[in-house]
CSV table of C-alpha atoms in Angstrom, one decimal:
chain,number,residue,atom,x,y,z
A,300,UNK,CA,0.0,0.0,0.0
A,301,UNK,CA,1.3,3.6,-0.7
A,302,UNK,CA,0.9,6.3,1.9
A,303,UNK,CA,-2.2,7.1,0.4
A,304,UNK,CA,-3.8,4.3,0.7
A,305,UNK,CA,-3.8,3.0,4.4
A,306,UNK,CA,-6.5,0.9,6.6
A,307,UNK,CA,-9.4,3.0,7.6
A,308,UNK,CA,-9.5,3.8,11.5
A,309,UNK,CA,-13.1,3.8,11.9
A,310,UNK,CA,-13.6,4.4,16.1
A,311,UNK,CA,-15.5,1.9,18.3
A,312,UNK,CA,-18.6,1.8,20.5
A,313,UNK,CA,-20.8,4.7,18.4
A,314,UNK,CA,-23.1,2.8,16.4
A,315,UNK,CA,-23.9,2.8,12.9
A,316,UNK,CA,-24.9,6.9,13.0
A,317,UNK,CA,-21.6,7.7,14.7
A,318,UNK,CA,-19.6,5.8,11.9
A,319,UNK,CA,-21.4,7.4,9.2
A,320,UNK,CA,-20.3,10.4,10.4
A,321,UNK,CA,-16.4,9.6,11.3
A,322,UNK,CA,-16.8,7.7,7.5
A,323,UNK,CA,-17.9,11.4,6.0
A,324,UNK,CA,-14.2,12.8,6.7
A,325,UNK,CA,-12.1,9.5,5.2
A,326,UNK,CA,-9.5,10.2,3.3
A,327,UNK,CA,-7.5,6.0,3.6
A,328,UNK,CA,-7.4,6.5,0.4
A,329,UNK,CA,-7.5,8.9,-2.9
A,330,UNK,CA,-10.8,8.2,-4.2
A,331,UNK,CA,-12.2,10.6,-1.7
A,332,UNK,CA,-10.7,13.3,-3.9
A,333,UNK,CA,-13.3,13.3,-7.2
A,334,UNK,CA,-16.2,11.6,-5.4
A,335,UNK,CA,-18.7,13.9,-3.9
A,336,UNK,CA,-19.2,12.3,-0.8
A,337,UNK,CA,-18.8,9.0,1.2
A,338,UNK,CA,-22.0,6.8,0.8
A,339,UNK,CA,-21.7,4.8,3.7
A,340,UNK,CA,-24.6,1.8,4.6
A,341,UNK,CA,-28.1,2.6,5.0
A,342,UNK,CA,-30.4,0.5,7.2
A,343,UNK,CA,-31.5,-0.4,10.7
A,344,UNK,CA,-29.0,-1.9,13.4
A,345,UNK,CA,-31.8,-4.7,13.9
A,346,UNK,CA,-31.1,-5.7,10.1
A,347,UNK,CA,-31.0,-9.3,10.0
A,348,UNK,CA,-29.7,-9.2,6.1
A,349,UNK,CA,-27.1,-7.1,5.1
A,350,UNK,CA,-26.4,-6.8,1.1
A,351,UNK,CA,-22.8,-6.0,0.5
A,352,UNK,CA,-22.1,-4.4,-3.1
A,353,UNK,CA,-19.0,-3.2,-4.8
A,354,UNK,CA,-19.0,0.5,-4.8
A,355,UNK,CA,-21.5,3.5,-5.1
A,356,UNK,CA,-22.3,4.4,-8.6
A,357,UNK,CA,-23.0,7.9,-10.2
A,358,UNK,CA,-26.6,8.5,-9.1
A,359,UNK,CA,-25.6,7.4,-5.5
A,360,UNK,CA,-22.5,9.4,-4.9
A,361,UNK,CA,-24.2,12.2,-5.9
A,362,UNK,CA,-27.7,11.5,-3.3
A,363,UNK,CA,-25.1,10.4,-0.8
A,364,UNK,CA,-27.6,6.8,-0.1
A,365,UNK,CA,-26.8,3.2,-1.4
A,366,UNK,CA,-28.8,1.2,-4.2
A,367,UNK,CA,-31.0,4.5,-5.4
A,368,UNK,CA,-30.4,3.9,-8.3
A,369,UNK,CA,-31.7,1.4,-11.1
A,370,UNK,CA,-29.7,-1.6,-9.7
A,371,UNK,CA,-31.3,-0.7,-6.4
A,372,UNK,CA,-34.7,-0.4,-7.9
A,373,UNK,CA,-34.2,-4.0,-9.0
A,374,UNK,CA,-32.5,-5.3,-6.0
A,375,UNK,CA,-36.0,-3.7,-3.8
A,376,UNK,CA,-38.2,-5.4,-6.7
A,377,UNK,CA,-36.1,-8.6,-6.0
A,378,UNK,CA,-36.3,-7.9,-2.6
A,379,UNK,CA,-40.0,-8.2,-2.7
A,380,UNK,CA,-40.4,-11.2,-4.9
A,381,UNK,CA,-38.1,-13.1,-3.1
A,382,UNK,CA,-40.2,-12.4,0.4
A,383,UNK,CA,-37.7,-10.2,2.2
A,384,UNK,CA,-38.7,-7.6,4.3
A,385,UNK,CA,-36.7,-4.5,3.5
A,386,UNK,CA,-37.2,-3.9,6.4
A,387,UNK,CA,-35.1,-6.5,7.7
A,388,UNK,CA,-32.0,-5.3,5.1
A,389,UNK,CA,-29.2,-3.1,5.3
A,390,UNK,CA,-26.8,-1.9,2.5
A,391,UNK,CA,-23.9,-1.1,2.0
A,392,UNK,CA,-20.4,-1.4,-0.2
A,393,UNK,CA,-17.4,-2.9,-0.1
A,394,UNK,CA,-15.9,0.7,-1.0
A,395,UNK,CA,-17.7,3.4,0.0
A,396,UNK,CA,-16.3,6.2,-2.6
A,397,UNK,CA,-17.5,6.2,-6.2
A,398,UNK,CA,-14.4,5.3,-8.4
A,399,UNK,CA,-15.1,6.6,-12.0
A,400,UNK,CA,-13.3,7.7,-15.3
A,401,UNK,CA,-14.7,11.0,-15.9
A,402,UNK,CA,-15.7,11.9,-19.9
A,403,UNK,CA,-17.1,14.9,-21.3
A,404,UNK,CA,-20.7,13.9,-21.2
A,405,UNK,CA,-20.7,10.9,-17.9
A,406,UNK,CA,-18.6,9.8,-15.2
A,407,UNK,CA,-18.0,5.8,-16.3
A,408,UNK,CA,-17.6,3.2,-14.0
A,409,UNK,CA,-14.3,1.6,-13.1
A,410,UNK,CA,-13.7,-1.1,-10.6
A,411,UNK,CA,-12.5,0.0,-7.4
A,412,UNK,CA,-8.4,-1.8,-7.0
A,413,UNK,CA,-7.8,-4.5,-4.0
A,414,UNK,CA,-5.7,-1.1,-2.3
A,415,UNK,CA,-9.2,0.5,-2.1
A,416,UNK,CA,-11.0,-2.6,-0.8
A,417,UNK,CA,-8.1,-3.0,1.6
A,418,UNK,CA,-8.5,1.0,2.9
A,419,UNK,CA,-12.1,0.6,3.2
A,420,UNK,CA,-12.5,-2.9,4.7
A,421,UNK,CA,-12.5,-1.6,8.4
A,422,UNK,CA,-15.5,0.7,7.5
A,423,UNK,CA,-17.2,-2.8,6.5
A,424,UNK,CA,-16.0,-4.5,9.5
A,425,UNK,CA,-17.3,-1.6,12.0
A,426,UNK,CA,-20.5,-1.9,10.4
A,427,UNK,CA,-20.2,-5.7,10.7
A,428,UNK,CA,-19.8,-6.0,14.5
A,429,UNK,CA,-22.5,-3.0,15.5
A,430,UNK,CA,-25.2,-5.2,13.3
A,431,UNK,CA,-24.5,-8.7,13.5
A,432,UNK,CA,-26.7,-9.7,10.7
A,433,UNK,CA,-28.0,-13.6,10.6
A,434,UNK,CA,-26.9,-13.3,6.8
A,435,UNK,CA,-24.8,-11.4,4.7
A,436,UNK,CA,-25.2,-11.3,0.4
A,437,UNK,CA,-22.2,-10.5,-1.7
A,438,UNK,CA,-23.8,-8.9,-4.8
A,439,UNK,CA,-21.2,-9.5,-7.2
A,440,UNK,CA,-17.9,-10.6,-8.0
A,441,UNK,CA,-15.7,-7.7,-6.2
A,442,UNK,CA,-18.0,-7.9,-3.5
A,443,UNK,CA,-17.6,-11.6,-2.9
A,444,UNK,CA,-14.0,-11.8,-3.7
A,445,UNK,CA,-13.6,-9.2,-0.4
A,446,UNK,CA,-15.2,-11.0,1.6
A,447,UNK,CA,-15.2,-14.9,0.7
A,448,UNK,CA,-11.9,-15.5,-1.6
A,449,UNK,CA,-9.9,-14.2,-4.1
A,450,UNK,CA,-11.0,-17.3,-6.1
A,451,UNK,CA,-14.5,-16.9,-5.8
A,452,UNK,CA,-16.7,-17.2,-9.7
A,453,UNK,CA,-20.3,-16.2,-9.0
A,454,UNK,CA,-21.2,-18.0,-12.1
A,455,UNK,CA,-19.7,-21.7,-10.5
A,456,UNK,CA,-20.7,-21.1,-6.9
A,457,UNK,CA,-23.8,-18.3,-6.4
A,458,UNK,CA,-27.0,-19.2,-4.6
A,459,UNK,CA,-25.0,-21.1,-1.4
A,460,UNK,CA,-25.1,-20.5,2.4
A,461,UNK,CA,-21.7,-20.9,3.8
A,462,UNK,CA,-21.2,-20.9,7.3
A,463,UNK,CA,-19.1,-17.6,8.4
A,464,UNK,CA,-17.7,-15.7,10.9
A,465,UNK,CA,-18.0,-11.9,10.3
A,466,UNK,CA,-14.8,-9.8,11.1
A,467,UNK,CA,-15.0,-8.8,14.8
A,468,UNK,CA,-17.3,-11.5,16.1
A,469,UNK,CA,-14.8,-14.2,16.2
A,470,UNK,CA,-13.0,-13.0,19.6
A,471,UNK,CA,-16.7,-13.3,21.2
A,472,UNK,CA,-17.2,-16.7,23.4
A,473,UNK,CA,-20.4,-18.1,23.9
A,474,UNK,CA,-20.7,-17.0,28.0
A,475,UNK,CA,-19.9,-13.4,26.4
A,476,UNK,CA,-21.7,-13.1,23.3
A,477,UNK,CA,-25.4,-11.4,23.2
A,478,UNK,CA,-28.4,-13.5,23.4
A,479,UNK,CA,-30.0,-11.6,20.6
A,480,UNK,CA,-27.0,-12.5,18.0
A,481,UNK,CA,-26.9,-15.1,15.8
A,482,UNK,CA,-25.2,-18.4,16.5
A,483,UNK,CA,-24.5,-18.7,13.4
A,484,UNK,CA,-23.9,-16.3,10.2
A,485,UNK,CA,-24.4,-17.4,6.8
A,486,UNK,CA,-22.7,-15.9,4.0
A,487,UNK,CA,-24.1,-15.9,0.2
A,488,UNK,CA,-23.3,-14.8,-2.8
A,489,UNK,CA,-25.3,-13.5,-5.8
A,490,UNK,CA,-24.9,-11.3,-9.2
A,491,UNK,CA,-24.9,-8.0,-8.7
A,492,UNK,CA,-28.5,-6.4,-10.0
A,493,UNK,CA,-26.6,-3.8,-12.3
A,494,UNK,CA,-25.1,-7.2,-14.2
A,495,UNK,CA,-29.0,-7.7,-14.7
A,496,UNK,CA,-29.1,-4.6,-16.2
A,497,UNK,CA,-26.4,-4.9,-18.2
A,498,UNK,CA,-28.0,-8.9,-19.6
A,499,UNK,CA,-29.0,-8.3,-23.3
A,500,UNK,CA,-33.1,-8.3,-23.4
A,501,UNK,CA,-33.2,-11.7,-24.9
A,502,UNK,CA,-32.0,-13.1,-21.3
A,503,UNK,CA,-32.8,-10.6,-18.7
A,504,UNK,CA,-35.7,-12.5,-17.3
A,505,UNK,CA,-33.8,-15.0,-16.5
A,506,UNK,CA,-31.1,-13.5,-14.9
A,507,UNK,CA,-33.8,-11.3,-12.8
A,508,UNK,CA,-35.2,-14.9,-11.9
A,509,UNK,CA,-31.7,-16.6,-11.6
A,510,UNK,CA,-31.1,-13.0,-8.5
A,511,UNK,CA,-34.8,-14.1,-6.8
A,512,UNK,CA,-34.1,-17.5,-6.9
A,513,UNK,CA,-30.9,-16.6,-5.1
A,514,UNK,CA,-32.5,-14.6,-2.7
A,515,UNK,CA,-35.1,-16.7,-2.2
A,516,UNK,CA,-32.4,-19.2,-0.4
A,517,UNK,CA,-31.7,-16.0,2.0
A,518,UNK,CA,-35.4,-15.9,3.0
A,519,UNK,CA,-35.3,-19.3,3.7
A,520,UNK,CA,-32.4,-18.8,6.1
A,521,UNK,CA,-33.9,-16.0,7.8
A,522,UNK,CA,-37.4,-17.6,8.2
């Protein structure tokens, strides 16, 4: 890692409101600099889902929320087919700044670098240990590759519950650990919604079904 690019320090003990406010000043690394803001997780501390994605896009780095844009108007629709409660979600990003290629008429896309998923990580972690979520969904590749393995294919192994210990939670013993939390956390992994988007029209539907299918397997866990 260069000296830009260093470990977040999120602090402890503040909830989710006081990291989204320590997360508003981070500067671990340089994509702070032509973002407009930090878009940190949106979503109650009772969440019993939590929907990890791989960055904020334009529409959300400029409203400062998560998923407002189409992908997240598919992922709700999903949401809701699938049986979720979206009330029962929260959602956040691996990174938390909008990396982009800026052009004369739109700011494209580009895949945040493992030094950016390495500088926000704690950011994810804090937000891990305040909600201790009975599942947590990797939409898409960068996402699960974070948080599962370097290896993972979403195409090979999507749409299975794997038993995992969120960062934070492992140092808690049984006497200690709160009666409310989950034994166990699951971890799943699932396209992205904006990949749905992105499917030619000829196969769309399926891919919209292949994501509620997915899902579906999450609302089993939490039922």
């Amino acid at each position: 890692m260069s000296e830009r690019n260093q470990p977040a320090r999120p602090p402890s003990g503040v909830g989710l409101e006081g990291l989204r406010a320590a997360a508003a000043g981070c500067r671990a690394c340089e994509l702070w600099e032509p973002a407009t803001q930090t878009v940190f997780g949106e979503g109650p501390e009772t969440a019993r889902v939590v929907f990890v994605g791989e960055q904020p896009g334009d529409q959300e780095d400029r409203k400062g929320e998560p998923f407002v844009g189409p992908a997240g108007r598919l992922l709700d629709r999903a949401l809701g087919d699938a049986g979720i409660d979206r009330r029962d979600a929260y959602v956040t990003n691996a990174v938390k700044h909008f990396r982009f290629t800026p052009t004369p008429k739109r700011r494209i896309h580009q895949t945040p670098g493992p030094e950016h998923l390495r500088a926000c990580r704690p950011w994810l972690e804090a937000e891990f240990e305040v909600l201790r979520p009975e599942v947590v969904v990797c939409l898409g590749a960068t996402a699960a590759k974070a948080l599962i393995s370097p290896s993972f294919r979403i195409t090979k192994d999507r749409g299975t519950l794997i038993p995992w210990t969120p960062p934070g939670v492992a140092a808690v013993s049984d006497a200690d650990r709160d009666e409310d939390a989950p034994s166990q956390t699951w971890m799943l992994a699932t396209t992205h919604p904006s990949a749905v988007l992105r499917t030619p029209d000829g196969g769309r539907e399926a891919a919209y079904e292949a994501l509620v299918a997915d899902l579906k397997v999450v609302a089993g866990a939490l039922a």
